[in-house]
């Protein structure tokens, strides 16, 4: 009897499918952690019992990146086989596939939306590849969005294929987030959808094909907290949203924004006219303002007295007149705690433009700059005023509150000397409370010369009134550039040398020990 028991134990150890003996709940948890639904389907080769387990999953992830999707038939088959009454997430992401000229008609996509209307209680995401036009005009089909009472988030990227039609009646009772792009919509249907059918909508992002005719759009919502509006052919945009906190917009000839709680603005238009673009019931303070700063958008800066974080790209048209117009119109920035200059890729030398910006922002506490494309040889040949020595003067720049500087070196080889020159000029400004300088230099960039890195290190280390930090990022530390900073006190008189991130870390550890 003992021998028989041992034999049964041996067969159990080597011959049985022990994974399939696990309870269904645990097996479902295992499949939920698989990258995508097609990958979960392939687990059916493990055991007969696994063949239908994937159909009981409450999340359907049909993603062309995580697992290649052979065709839209895969989506149809997965939805037909799904056996659970409620799906918490439906993600059909085919946008990374090559453009398809056929096969993705409204008749094929509409059943996916109807499935979501009946079964999804959570997130709905459908992303389609762009239509393959071959230069021809795409004939857009009507694609109707059914009422989805239990869906909480809708993302539809439709590849410029359809006119998305809204339901004539019904309530999206649980819907809080909508992101629609690369489709066409009717302005009136968009208005009714937001105002009538979405009582809990908090975020709306629409980046759509132009309206067929110039349109007036009125967005009214008591619950809306974030609005991203980018639709060409908008003659006028009226927004009445008492809870709106964040606004990103472009392409509206006239705007009237009534948003007393507005705290963040991303202005993506290339001009701002206070007569045509008005903020009513909005205070004089913003937490965050993002814009392309030029002579045509400068008046937006006058609308607000204080900004916690001001993020700008500098844009100056070619020629001396364009440069002088920039200097004249950008003469005073709102008082901001943090000033970030993301891009200085103008048609002029960047050093005078950056110094003028600092000259106009005396209240800044932290200055972050991305240095790239610093030199324009044509201006030097033509005698443009941006190349005059006066533009490089720092004697009238008083940064009384500046205590931190972050310099990000992203450049070509031609700009290396100009980058070092700007760092030297910046540190020569009157900044009595400056305590910290962070310089991010990427080893992976082939254009950053070592002698330029040495020069910047030397400039900073010779200024012994603040901490100086260098993060030089190699291949294995590429993701650490923006998250790890090593503080080196200038009083230690470090030898000026090019150090890798590992060298810096070892140095810090040795000092701690």
Short mmCIF file of C-alpha atoms in Angstrom, two decimals:
data_model
loop_
_atom_site.label_atom_id
_atom_site.label_comp_id
_atom_site.label_asym_id
_atom_site.label_seq_id
_atom_site.Cartn_x
_atom_site.Cartn_y
_atom_site.Cartn_z
CA UNK A 1 0.00 0.00 0.00
CA UNK A 2 2.86 2.34 0.82
CA UNK A 3 4.40 1.58 -2.58
CA UNK A 4 1.15 2.42 -4.38
CA UNK A 5 0.85 5.74 -2.51
CA UNK A 6 4.43 6.63 -3.46
CA UNK A 7 3.70 5.77 -7.08
CA UNK A 8 0.64 8.05 -7.15
CA UNK A 9 2.72 10.85 -5.65
CA UNK A 10 5.39 10.37 -8.31
CA UNK A 11 2.84 10.49 -11.17
CA UNK A 12 1.30 13.61 -9.63
CA UNK A 13 4.69 15.27 -9.40
CA UNK A 14 5.82 14.59 -12.97
CA UNK A 15 2.72 14.03 -15.05
CA UNK A 16 -0.10 16.27 -13.83
CA UNK A 17 -0.92 19.80 -15.03
CA UNK A 18 -0.54 21.50 -11.69
CA UNK A 19 -1.19 25.03 -13.06
CA UNK A 20 -4.63 24.03 -14.29
CA UNK A 21 -5.50 22.76 -10.84
CA UNK A 22 -5.40 26.33 -9.53
CA UNK A 23 -8.78 27.96 -8.82
CA UNK A 24 -10.40 30.04 -11.57
CA UNK A 25 -10.02 33.31 -9.69
CA UNK A 26 -6.26 32.87 -9.46
CA UNK A 27 -5.97 31.87 -13.12
CA UNK A 28 -7.93 34.99 -14.12
CA UNK A 29 -5.51 37.11 -12.09
CA UNK A 30 -2.62 35.53 -13.97
CA UNK A 31 -4.21 36.29 -17.36
CA UNK A 32 -5.00 39.86 -16.30
CA UNK A 33 -1.26 40.40 -15.95
CA UNK A 34 -0.54 39.22 -19.49
CA UNK A 35 0.34 42.11 -21.83
CA UNK A 36 -2.75 41.92 -24.06
CA UNK A 37 -5.84 39.88 -24.90
CA UNK A 38 -4.20 38.14 -27.93
CA UNK A 39 -1.37 37.07 -25.63
CA UNK A 40 -3.91 35.73 -23.15
CA UNK A 41 -5.58 33.77 -25.97
CA UNK A 42 -2.26 32.11 -26.81
CA UNK A 43 -2.09 30.66 -23.28
CA UNK A 44 -4.76 28.17 -24.42
CA UNK A 45 -1.93 25.94 -25.68
CA UNK A 46 -1.00 25.23 -22.06
CA UNK A 47 -4.07 23.17 -21.29
CA UNK A 48 -7.58 22.38 -22.54
CA UNK A 49 -8.92 24.03 -19.43
CA UNK A 50 -7.21 27.30 -20.44
CA UNK A 51 -8.87 27.48 -23.88
CA UNK A 52 -11.85 29.57 -22.77
CA UNK A 53 -10.46 31.22 -19.66
CA UNK A 54 -9.45 34.41 -21.52
CA UNK A 55 -13.09 34.97 -22.56
CA UNK A 56 -13.98 35.52 -18.91
CA UNK A 57 -11.59 38.46 -18.53
CA UNK A 58 -13.15 41.81 -17.66
CA UNK A 59 -10.48 43.75 -19.60
CA UNK A 60 -10.05 43.46 -23.37
CA UNK A 61 -6.74 44.92 -24.56
CA UNK A 62 -6.29 44.61 -28.31
CA UNK A 63 -3.08 46.55 -28.80
CA UNK A 64 -0.93 46.49 -31.93
CA UNK A 65 2.17 47.45 -29.92
CA UNK A 66 2.13 45.02 -27.02
CA UNK A 67 1.09 42.12 -29.24
CA UNK A 68 0.75 42.34 -33.03
CA UNK A 69 -2.86 42.28 -34.18
CA UNK A 70 -3.22 40.50 -37.55
CA UNK A 71 -6.39 42.31 -38.59
CA UNK A 72 -9.69 43.79 -37.56
CA UNK A 73 -11.11 40.28 -37.54
CA UNK A 74 -9.19 39.73 -34.32
CA UNK A 75 -11.16 42.54 -32.69
CA UNK A 76 -14.46 41.13 -33.96
CA UNK A 77 -13.58 37.65 -32.75
CA UNK A 78 -12.53 38.82 -29.29
CA UNK A 79 -15.74 40.80 -28.78
CA UNK A 80 -17.89 37.91 -30.01
CA UNK A 81 -16.15 35.45 -27.68
CA UNK A 82 -16.30 37.68 -24.60
CA UNK A 83 -18.56 35.95 -22.07
CA UNK A 84 -18.61 38.36 -19.12
CA UNK A 85 -21.63 40.66 -18.75
CA UNK A 86 -19.50 43.66 -17.75
CA UNK A 87 -16.18 44.76 -19.24
CA UNK A 88 -14.21 47.30 -17.21
CA UNK A 89 -11.87 48.23 -20.05
CA UNK A 90 -12.00 47.95 -23.84
CA UNK A 91 -8.82 49.07 -25.58
CA UNK A 92 -8.60 48.68 -29.36
CA UNK A 93 -5.29 50.30 -30.33
CA UNK A 94 -4.54 49.82 -34.02
CA UNK A 95 -2.93 53.22 -34.61
CA UNK A 96 0.59 51.79 -34.97
CA UNK A 97 -0.41 49.65 -37.94
CA UNK A 98 0.30 50.87 -41.49
CA UNK A 99 -2.40 53.08 -43.05
CA UNK A 100 -5.29 51.05 -44.33
CA UNK A 101 -7.17 52.14 -47.39
CA UNK A 102 -10.02 49.70 -46.84
CA UNK A 103 -11.46 47.39 -44.23
CA UNK A 104 -12.08 50.00 -41.56
CA UNK A 105 -15.42 51.30 -42.69
CA UNK A 106 -18.05 52.67 -40.34
CA UNK A 107 -19.89 49.35 -40.64
CA UNK A 108 -16.89 47.55 -39.12
CA UNK A 109 -16.24 50.04 -36.29
CA UNK A 110 -19.86 50.70 -35.29
CA UNK A 111 -20.33 47.20 -33.72
CA UNK A 112 -17.35 47.89 -31.42
CA UNK A 113 -19.10 51.02 -30.16
CA UNK A 114 -22.39 49.14 -29.72
CA UNK A 115 -20.55 46.48 -27.71
CA UNK A 116 -19.18 49.24 -25.47
CA UNK A 117 -22.65 50.72 -25.08
CA UNK A 118 -24.01 47.41 -23.78
CA UNK A 119 -21.10 45.92 -21.87
CA UNK A 120 -18.43 48.47 -20.88
CA UNK A 121 -18.52 49.98 -17.41
CA UNK A 122 -15.19 51.78 -17.36
CA UNK A 123 -12.72 52.86 -20.04
CA UNK A 124 -13.34 52.79 -23.80
CA UNK A 125 -10.38 53.45 -26.10
CA UNK A 126 -10.37 53.03 -29.89
CA UNK A 127 -7.34 54.23 -31.87
CA UNK A 128 -7.27 53.69 -35.63
CA UNK A 129 -4.43 54.11 -38.16
CA UNK A 130 -4.66 57.07 -40.54
CA UNK A 131 -6.55 56.54 -43.75
CA UNK A 132 -4.34 55.73 -46.76
CA UNK A 133 -5.39 58.48 -49.16
CA UNK A 134 -2.73 58.26 -51.84
CA UNK A 135 -3.25 61.98 -52.36
CA UNK A 136 -6.99 61.62 -52.93
CA UNK A 137 -9.69 63.27 -50.84
CA UNK A 138 -11.04 60.84 -48.26
CA UNK A 139 -14.80 60.42 -48.32
CA UNK A 140 -15.79 60.55 -44.68
CA UNK A 141 -18.50 58.21 -43.47
CA UNK A 142 -20.88 58.89 -40.60
CA UNK A 143 -19.98 56.99 -37.45
CA UNK A 144 -22.57 57.31 -34.71
CA UNK A 145 -21.60 57.14 -31.06
CA UNK A 146 -24.31 55.30 -29.12
CA UNK A 147 -25.27 56.24 -25.58
CA UNK A 148 -22.85 54.62 -23.14
CA UNK A 149 -24.41 55.01 -19.74
CA UNK A 150 -21.72 53.17 -17.76
CA UNK A 151 -18.59 54.24 -19.63
CA UNK A 152 -16.38 56.55 -17.54
CA UNK A 153 -13.70 57.47 -20.12
CA UNK A 154 -13.88 57.67 -23.93
CA UNK A 155 -10.82 57.98 -26.19
CA UNK A 156 -11.49 57.95 -29.94
CA UNK A 157 -8.66 58.59 -32.42
CA UNK A 158 -10.30 57.92 -35.75
CA UNK A 159 -7.57 58.48 -38.36
CA UNK A 160 -9.42 61.15 -40.39
CA UNK A 161 -11.92 58.57 -41.58
CA UNK A 162 -15.28 59.52 -40.10
CA UNK A 163 -17.74 62.22 -39.18
CA UNK A 164 -18.47 61.36 -35.57
CA UNK A 165 -22.17 61.86 -34.89
CA UNK A 166 -23.47 62.34 -31.39
CA UNK A 167 -26.68 60.68 -30.12
CA UNK A 168 -29.83 62.79 -30.34
CA UNK A 169 -30.85 61.87 -26.80
CA UNK A 170 -29.66 59.89 -23.81
CA UNK A 171 -27.30 60.45 -20.91
CA UNK A 172 -23.68 59.45 -20.48
CA UNK A 173 -24.28 59.35 -16.74
CA UNK A 174 -20.85 58.10 -15.65
CA UNK A 175 -18.69 59.82 -18.26
CA UNK A 176 -15.91 62.05 -16.84
CA UNK A 177 -13.28 62.08 -19.63
CA UNK A 178 -13.54 62.50 -23.43
CA UNK A 179 -10.65 62.65 -25.92
CA UNK A 180 -11.57 62.75 -29.62
CA UNK A 181 -9.13 63.51 -32.42
CA UNK A 182 -8.61 63.06 -36.16
CA UNK A 183 -12.31 63.11 -36.99
CA UNK A 184 -14.92 65.67 -37.97
CA UNK A 185 -17.79 66.80 -35.77
CA UNK A 186 -20.71 69.16 -36.05
CA UNK A 187 -20.37 72.17 -33.75
CA UNK A 188 -23.99 72.02 -32.55
CA UNK A 189 -23.78 68.32 -31.76
CA UNK A 190 -20.59 68.94 -29.78
CA UNK A 191 -22.32 71.68 -27.77
CA UNK A 192 -25.35 69.50 -26.97
CA UNK A 193 -23.18 66.51 -26.11
CA UNK A 194 -21.27 68.49 -23.47
CA UNK A 195 -24.16 70.51 -22.07
CA UNK A 196 -27.07 68.07 -22.27
CA UNK A 197 -25.77 64.51 -22.19
CA UNK A 198 -22.67 64.59 -19.93
CA UNK A 199 -23.60 65.83 -16.45
CA UNK A 200 -20.33 64.62 -14.84
CA UNK A 201 -17.84 65.49 -17.58
CA UNK A 202 -14.58 66.81 -16.12
CA UNK A 203 -12.09 66.66 -19.03
CA UNK A 204 -12.76 67.34 -22.71
CA UNK A 205 -10.02 67.18 -25.38
CA UNK A 206 -10.96 67.71 -29.03
CA UNK A 207 -8.31 67.95 -31.76
CA UNK A 208 -10.40 67.62 -34.88
CA UNK A 209 -10.58 68.26 -38.59
CA UNK A 210 -11.80 71.76 -39.46
CA UNK A 211 -15.50 72.50 -39.29
CA UNK A 212 -17.05 72.40 -42.76
CA UNK A 213 -18.15 76.02 -42.28
CA UNK A 214 -17.04 78.77 -39.94
CA UNK A 215 -18.72 77.99 -36.66
CA UNK A 216 -19.52 79.53 -33.31
CA UNK A 217 -19.03 77.00 -30.51
CA UNK A 218 -20.34 77.40 -27.00
CA UNK A 219 -18.98 75.06 -24.33
CA UNK A 220 -21.12 75.22 -21.21
CA UNK A 221 -20.60 72.88 -18.29
CA UNK A 222 -20.77 73.15 -14.52
CA UNK A 223 -18.55 70.08 -14.02
CA UNK A 224 -15.83 70.68 -16.65
CA UNK A 225 -12.38 71.14 -15.10
CA UNK A 226 -10.07 70.80 -18.13
CA UNK A 227 -10.62 71.80 -21.76
CA UNK A 228 -8.31 71.16 -24.74
CA UNK A 229 -9.90 72.74 -27.82
CA UNK A 230 -8.15 72.67 -31.21
CA UNK A 231 -10.53 72.86 -34.19
CA UNK A 232 -9.81 75.03 -37.22
CA UNK A 233 -12.55 77.12 -38.77
CA UNK A 234 -13.82 78.17 -35.35
CA UNK A 235 -15.02 81.73 -35.78
CA UNK A 236 -15.75 82.14 -32.10
CA UNK A 237 -15.39 80.01 -28.98
CA UNK A 238 -17.47 80.81 -25.91
CA UNK A 239 -16.65 78.92 -22.73
CA UNK A 240 -18.79 79.19 -19.61
CA UNK A 241 -17.38 76.76 -17.06
CA UNK A 242 -17.36 77.83 -13.42
CA UNK A 243 -15.18 74.84 -12.40
CA UNK A 244 -12.66 75.08 -15.27
CA UNK A 245 -9.07 74.94 -13.99
CA UNK A 246 -7.00 74.14 -17.12
CA UNK A 247 -7.39 75.47 -20.67
CA UNK A 248 -5.42 74.58 -23.80
CA UNK A 249 -6.63 76.06 -27.07
CA UNK A 250 -5.85 77.20 -30.59
CA UNK A 251 -7.48 78.05 -33.93
CA UNK A 252 -10.33 80.21 -32.59
CA UNK A 253 -10.53 83.63 -34.22
CA UNK A 254 -12.38 85.01 -31.17
CA UNK A 255 -12.61 83.60 -27.67
CA UNK A 256 -14.60 84.57 -24.60
CA UNK A 257 -13.62 82.53 -21.55
CA UNK A 258 -15.71 82.77 -18.38
CA UNK A 259 -13.85 80.66 -15.84
CA UNK A 260 -13.36 82.10 -12.36
CA UNK A 261 -11.30 79.08 -11.18
CA UNK A 262 -8.92 79.07 -14.17
CA UNK A 263 -5.35 78.39 -13.02
CA UNK A 264 -3.48 76.93 -16.03
CA UNK A 265 -3.42 78.15 -19.64
CA UNK A 266 -1.60 76.64 -22.64
CA UNK A 267 -1.97 79.15 -25.48
CA UNK A 268 -1.11 77.39 -28.77
CA UNK A 269 -2.13 80.18 -31.12
CA UNK A 270 0.53 82.34 -32.77
CA UNK A 271 -1.19 85.57 -31.75
CA UNK A 272 -3.15 87.10 -28.88
CA UNK A 273 -5.36 90.14 -29.24
CA UNK A 274 -7.01 91.34 -26.01
CA UNK A 275 -9.92 92.71 -28.06
CA UNK A 276 -10.65 89.34 -29.65
CA UNK A 277 -9.44 86.99 -26.90
CA UNK A 278 -10.96 87.76 -23.54
CA UNK A 279 -10.86 86.15 -20.11
CA UNK A 280 -13.76 87.30 -17.97
CA UNK A 281 -14.21 86.58 -14.27
CA UNK A 282 -10.67 85.18 -14.29
CA UNK A 283 -8.22 86.58 -11.75
CA UNK A 284 -4.80 88.08 -12.37
CA UNK A 285 -2.89 85.01 -11.14
CA UNK A 286 -2.11 81.70 -12.85
CA UNK A 287 -0.39 78.61 -11.57
CA UNK A 288 0.98 77.80 -15.05
CA UNK A 289 1.16 79.61 -18.40
CA UNK A 290 2.55 77.99 -21.56
CA UNK A 291 2.95 79.87 -24.84
CA UNK A 292 5.16 80.54 -27.83
CA UNK A 293 6.52 83.95 -26.90
CA UNK A 294 6.66 86.39 -29.79
CA UNK A 295 5.79 89.98 -30.52
CA UNK A 296 2.25 88.85 -31.46
CA UNK A 297 1.57 86.89 -28.26
CA UNK A 298 3.29 89.19 -25.78
CA UNK A 299 0.05 90.93 -24.79
CA UNK A 300 -1.14 87.71 -23.14
CA UNK A 301 1.59 88.26 -20.53
CA UNK A 302 0.00 91.58 -19.61
CA UNK A 303 -3.29 89.86 -18.76
CA UNK A 304 -1.78 88.29 -15.63
CA UNK A 305 0.25 89.90 -12.85
CA UNK A 306 1.73 86.74 -11.30
CA UNK A 307 2.42 83.24 -12.65
CA UNK A 308 3.87 80.43 -10.57
CA UNK A 309 5.42 78.74 -13.62
CA UNK A 310 5.92 80.44 -17.00
CA UNK A 311 6.96 78.12 -19.86
CA UNK A 312 7.88 79.68 -23.20
CA UNK A 313 9.30 78.91 -26.62
CA UNK A 314 10.96 81.98 -28.11
CA UNK A 315 9.87 82.82 -31.66
CA UNK A 316 11.36 85.79 -33.51
CA UNK A 317 10.89 86.29 -37.27
CA UNK A 318 13.88 86.80 -39.51
CA UNK A 319 15.30 90.28 -39.98
CA UNK A 320 16.24 93.22 -37.85
CA UNK A 321 12.70 94.59 -37.75
CA UNK A 322 11.40 91.30 -36.32
CA UNK A 323 14.06 91.30 -33.63
CA UNK A 324 13.45 94.91 -32.62
CA UNK A 325 9.68 94.26 -32.53
CA UNK A 326 10.31 91.37 -30.13
CA UNK A 327 12.40 93.60 -27.83
CA UNK A 328 9.75 96.31 -27.89
CA UNK A 329 6.74 94.11 -27.20
CA UNK A 330 8.30 91.66 -24.73
CA UNK A 331 9.35 94.32 -22.27
CA UNK A 332 7.90 93.00 -19.00
CA UNK A 333 7.05 89.48 -17.88
CA UNK A 334 4.58 88.76 -15.09
CA UNK A 335 6.19 88.07 -11.75
CA UNK A 336 6.91 84.32 -11.84
CA UNK A 337 8.55 81.89 -9.46
CA UNK A 338 9.80 79.57 -12.22
CA UNK A 339 10.73 80.61 -15.77
CA UNK A 340 11.32 77.79 -18.27
CA UNK A 341 12.66 78.46 -21.77
CA UNK A 342 12.05 75.25 -23.72
CA UNK A 343 13.30 76.31 -27.12
CA UNK A 344 15.41 79.12 -28.52
CA UNK A 345 15.49 77.91 -32.11
CA UNK A 346 14.84 81.31 -33.65
CA UNK A 347 16.32 82.86 -36.78
CA UNK A 348 18.55 85.02 -34.56
CA UNK A 349 21.39 84.53 -32.12
CA UNK A 350 19.83 83.19 -28.95
CA UNK A 351 22.06 84.80 -26.32
CA UNK A 352 20.64 88.36 -26.63
CA UNK A 353 17.08 87.00 -26.66
CA UNK A 354 17.64 84.99 -23.47
CA UNK A 355 19.33 87.90 -21.72
CA UNK A 356 16.48 90.22 -22.73
CA UNK A 357 14.04 87.73 -21.22
CA UNK A 358 15.97 87.72 -17.95
CA UNK A 359 16.14 91.51 -18.04
CA UNK A 360 12.33 91.54 -18.23
CA UNK A 361 11.75 89.04 -15.42
CA UNK A 362 13.42 90.41 -12.33
CA UNK A 363 11.18 88.46 -9.91
CA UNK A 364 12.08 84.96 -11.10
CA UNK A 365 13.28 82.51 -8.43
CA UNK A 366 14.21 79.52 -10.61
CA UNK A 367 15.41 79.68 -14.21
CA UNK A 368 15.37 76.57 -16.43
CA UNK A 369 16.76 76.77 -19.96
CA UNK A 370 17.30 74.30 -22.80
CA UNK A 371 20.23 75.52 -24.87
CA UNK A 372 20.14 74.56 -28.53
CA UNK A 373 20.87 76.16 -31.89
CA UNK A 374 22.47 79.20 -30.28
CA UNK A 375 24.15 80.70 -33.36
CA UNK A 376 22.83 82.24 -36.56
CA UNK A 377 25.64 83.19 -38.94
CA UNK A 378 23.36 85.03 -41.36
CA UNK A 379 22.52 87.69 -38.75
CA UNK A 380 26.22 88.34 -38.26
CA UNK A 381 26.72 88.82 -41.99
CA UNK A 382 23.74 91.15 -42.33
CA UNK A 383 24.56 93.24 -39.29
CA UNK A 384 21.37 92.35 -37.43
CA UNK A 385 21.01 94.17 -34.07
CA UNK A 386 20.82 90.78 -32.31
CA UNK A 387 24.57 90.45 -32.94
CA UNK A 388 25.56 93.76 -31.40
CA UNK A 389 27.75 93.75 -28.25
CA UNK A 390 25.04 95.72 -26.44
CA UNK A 391 22.75 92.69 -26.57
CA UNK A 392 25.27 90.73 -24.49
CA UNK A 393 25.50 93.24 -21.66
CA UNK A 394 24.48 92.01 -18.21
CA UNK A 395 25.12 95.08 -16.08
CA UNK A 396 21.42 96.02 -16.08
CA UNK A 397 20.14 92.50 -15.27
CA UNK A 398 19.18 92.30 -11.61
CA UNK A 399 17.89 88.92 -10.48
CA UNK A 400 17.40 89.71 -6.82
CA UNK A 401 15.29 86.62 -6.08
CA UNK A 402 17.01 84.03 -8.30
CA UNK A 403 18.31 81.14 -6.18
CA UNK A 404 18.39 78.20 -8.62
CA UNK A 405 19.42 77.69 -12.26
CA UNK A 406 19.03 74.55 -14.37
CA UNK A 407 20.90 74.40 -17.68
CA UNK A 408 20.15 71.61 -20.16
CA UNK A 409 22.66 71.26 -22.98
CA UNK A 410 21.04 70.02 -26.17
CA UNK A 411 22.90 71.28 -29.18
CA UNK A 412 24.94 70.90 -32.28
CA UNK A 413 28.70 71.36 -32.30
CA UNK A 414 28.52 74.86 -33.78
CA UNK A 415 26.60 76.12 -30.73
CA UNK A 416 28.95 74.73 -28.08
CA UNK A 417 31.02 77.88 -27.62
CA UNK A 418 27.87 80.01 -27.50
CA UNK A 419 26.47 77.77 -24.79
CA UNK A 420 29.53 78.25 -22.63
CA UNK A 421 29.39 81.99 -23.28
CA UNK A 422 25.77 82.16 -22.16
CA UNK A 423 26.53 80.25 -18.96
CA UNK A 424 29.34 82.68 -18.18
CA UNK A 425 27.12 85.71 -18.88
CA UNK A 426 24.28 84.24 -16.81
CA UNK A 427 26.49 83.66 -13.79
CA UNK A 428 27.84 87.18 -14.17
CA UNK A 429 24.40 88.74 -13.63
CA UNK A 430 23.55 90.39 -10.34
CA UNK A 431 21.99 87.44 -8.49
CA UNK A 432 22.88 87.89 -4.81
CA UNK A 433 20.93 84.89 -3.48
CA UNK A 434 21.85 82.35 -6.18
CA UNK A 435 22.71 79.11 -4.38
CA UNK A 436 22.36 76.23 -6.81
CA UNK A 437 23.23 75.51 -10.42
CA UNK A 438 22.33 72.23 -12.11
CA UNK A 439 23.91 71.48 -15.47
CA UNK A 440 22.56 68.49 -17.39
CA UNK A 441 24.99 67.25 -20.04
CA UNK A 442 24.18 64.14 -22.01
CA UNK A 443 27.03 61.81 -22.91
CA UNK A 444 24.77 60.26 -25.53
CA UNK A 445 24.71 63.47 -27.59
CA UNK A 446 27.59 63.27 -30.12
CA UNK A 447 27.64 67.04 -30.64
CA UNK A 448 28.57 68.17 -27.11
CA UNK A 449 32.30 68.76 -27.13
CA UNK A 450 34.33 67.75 -24.12
CA UNK A 451 36.23 71.04 -24.02
CA UNK A 452 32.90 72.88 -23.85
CA UNK A 453 31.83 70.70 -20.90
CA UNK A 454 35.14 71.44 -19.19
CA UNK A 455 34.71 75.15 -19.74
CA UNK A 456 31.22 75.21 -18.26
CA UNK A 457 32.38 73.16 -15.27
CA UNK A 458 35.26 75.55 -14.71
CA UNK A 459 33.00 78.62 -14.93
CA UNK A 460 30.63 77.21 -12.34
CA UNK A 461 33.24 75.80 -9.97
CA UNK A 462 35.14 79.07 -9.84
CA UNK A 463 32.01 80.76 -8.49
CA UNK A 464 32.20 79.63 -4.86
CA UNK A 465 28.99 81.27 -3.69
CA UNK A 466 26.66 78.42 -4.61
CA UNK A 467 26.38 74.67 -4.93
CA UNK A 468 27.20 73.33 -8.38
CA UNK A 469 25.76 70.08 -9.72
CA UNK A 470 26.68 68.20 -12.86
CA UNK A 471 24.70 65.27 -14.12
CA UNK A 472 26.51 63.77 -17.08
CA UNK A 473 24.38 60.96 -18.41
CA UNK A 474 25.76 57.91 -20.17
CA UNK A 475 23.81 55.20 -21.99
CA UNK A 476 23.07 53.23 -18.86
CA UNK A 477 21.97 56.35 -16.95
CA UNK A 478 19.96 58.02 -19.68
CA UNK A 479 16.70 58.03 -17.70
CA UNK A 480 18.38 59.56 -14.65
CA UNK A 481 19.06 62.96 -16.17
CA UNK A 482 15.93 64.67 -14.91
CA UNK A 483 15.53 62.72 -11.69
CA UNK A 484 18.94 62.46 -10.04
CA UNK A 485 21.10 65.43 -9.07
CA UNK A 486 24.44 65.14 -7.30
CA UNK A 487 25.24 68.19 -5.16
CA UNK A 488 28.90 69.19 -5.06
CA UNK A 489 29.97 72.07 -2.84
CA UNK A 490 32.29 74.39 -4.73
CA UNK A 491 34.27 74.89 -1.52
CA UNK A 492 35.77 71.42 -1.95
CA UNK A 493 37.78 72.73 -4.91
CA UNK A 494 37.12 69.72 -7.10
CA UNK A 495 39.49 69.25 -9.99
CA UNK A 496 37.79 70.20 -13.23
CA UNK A 497 37.42 66.97 -15.17
CA UNK A 498 34.81 65.14 -17.15
CA UNK A 499 33.18 62.68 -14.82
CA UNK A 500 30.60 60.04 -15.56
CA UNK A 501 27.55 59.70 -13.38
CA UNK A 502 29.13 56.71 -11.64
CA UNK A 503 32.26 58.77 -10.90
CA UNK A 504 30.17 61.51 -9.34
CA UNK A 505 28.22 59.05 -7.26
CA UNK A 506 31.42 57.39 -6.05
CA UNK A 507 32.87 60.78 -5.15
CA UNK A 508 29.81 61.69 -3.09
CA UNK A 509 29.85 58.37 -1.28
CA UNK A 510 33.54 58.75 -0.42
CA UNK A 511 32.90 62.19 1.07
CA UNK A 512 29.99 60.87 3.11
CA UNK A 513 32.14 58.06 4.45
#
